[in-house]
Steps between C-alpha positions, in 0.01 A plus 500: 500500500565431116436194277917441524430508884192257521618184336345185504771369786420826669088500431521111645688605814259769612196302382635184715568718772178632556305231384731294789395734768110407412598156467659459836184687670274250323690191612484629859152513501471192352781332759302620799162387325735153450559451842223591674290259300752205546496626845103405552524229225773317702385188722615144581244365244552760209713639250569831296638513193880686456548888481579440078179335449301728707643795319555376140147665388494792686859610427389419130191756504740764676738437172162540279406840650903624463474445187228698442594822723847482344271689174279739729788585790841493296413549120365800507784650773783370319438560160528876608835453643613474111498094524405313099269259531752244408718602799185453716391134361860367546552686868130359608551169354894472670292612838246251493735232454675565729194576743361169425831362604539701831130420609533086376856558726323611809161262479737235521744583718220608738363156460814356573502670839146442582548140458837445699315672817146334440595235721621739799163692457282209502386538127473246281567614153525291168506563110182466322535523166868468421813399715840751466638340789546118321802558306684774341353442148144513691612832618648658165145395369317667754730776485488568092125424530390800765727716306315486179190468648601853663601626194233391270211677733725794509510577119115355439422809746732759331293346149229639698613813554663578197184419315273668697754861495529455110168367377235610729259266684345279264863345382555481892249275534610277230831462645336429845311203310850444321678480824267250646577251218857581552488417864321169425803439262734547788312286688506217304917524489580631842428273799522753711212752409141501681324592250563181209216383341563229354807345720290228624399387131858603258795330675788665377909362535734751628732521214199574313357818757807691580593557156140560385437735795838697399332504128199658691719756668650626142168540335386689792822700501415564082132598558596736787816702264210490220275679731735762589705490210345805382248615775341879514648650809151649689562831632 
């Protein structure tokens, strides 16, 4: 394969498709894991929280560890294929849109169908920390919100990565200590995260949070071209 060959629409449909194929493995675990513990949880004087909420962190530390293989598993591989580096940032930032999307897509659509047959299978399932079922609008929110959150792990971990494959292990740690304060960032503008900080003490409005949390996303975006911008290609 050639440069020509390997463009970025190209790099982000073989990057999604594998990175789907792990995805859809890890959501089965985590499905059976799902119903076996609202299985035992279930009783006629207690309650288990929906499949989104259950899954919301987890799914978010899967996206965090993508990110960071998609340096040590795909880098490496592709850049001897005769892909640039720019083709490679704009194919793995197309895929992990777009896998953010597919895995926010099945979460809820999973939790959809968990909670139309709860009642059938005697389990009684509610929403903990936020309601998609309420309205429309509630849903979009929801919706937009796991997406980013998605996201935003994702490229923190391919930070990672990319610092620790072009500046050695000292810088690595920095951007570990770099992505915690990032994630406590996140936390503080997207509801939906498990890991916020400061949620319970900064109160922020919607129409304040999405756009911030899309500001968050282009820095991110920045830092990670930056990084491998003009990277040394390890042989």
């Amino acid at each position: 394969m050639s440069a020509i060959i390997l463009s970025p629409a190209t790099m982000a449909r073989f990057l999604f498709m594998e990175q789907l194929k792990w995805t859809m493995w890890f959501l089965s675990f985590m499905f059976v894991i799902y119903i076996v513990v609202v299985s035992f949880a279930s009783g006629p004087h207690s309650s288990f929280i929906d499949l989104v909420n259950f899954s919301n962190g987890s799914s978010s530390i899967y996206m965090f560890v993508l990110g960071i293989l998609t340096t040590s598993s795909f880098f490496y591989y592709y850049m001897q294929q005769g892909i640039t580096r720019k083709n490679f940032f704009l194919g793995t930032m197309l895929s992990s849109v777009l896998l953010s999307i597919a895995i926010t897509i099945i979460l809820v659509v999973s939790g959809f169908i968990l909670q139309f047959i709860s009642g059938w299978a005697g389990w009684n399932i509610h929403t903990q920390e936020f309601d998609y079922t309420s309205s429309f609008s509630a849903f979009l929110y929801v919706f937009g919100s796991l997406v980013m959150l998605h996201l935003i792990y994702f490229l923190i971990g391919w930070m990672i990565g990319l610092t620790f494959y072009r500046s050695g292990w000292r810088y690595g740690l920095l951007s570990i200590a770099c992505s915690i304060l990032i994630i406590a960032i996140a936390g503080i503008f997207i509801e939906a995260t498990h890991f916020s900080f400061f949620t319970n003490i900064i109160m922020v409005p919607t129409f304040i949070a999405m756009p911030v949390s899309i500001v968050l996303i282009v820095l991110l975006l920045g830092v990670n071209y930056r990084l491998i911008k003009d990277i040394t290609i390890k042989i």
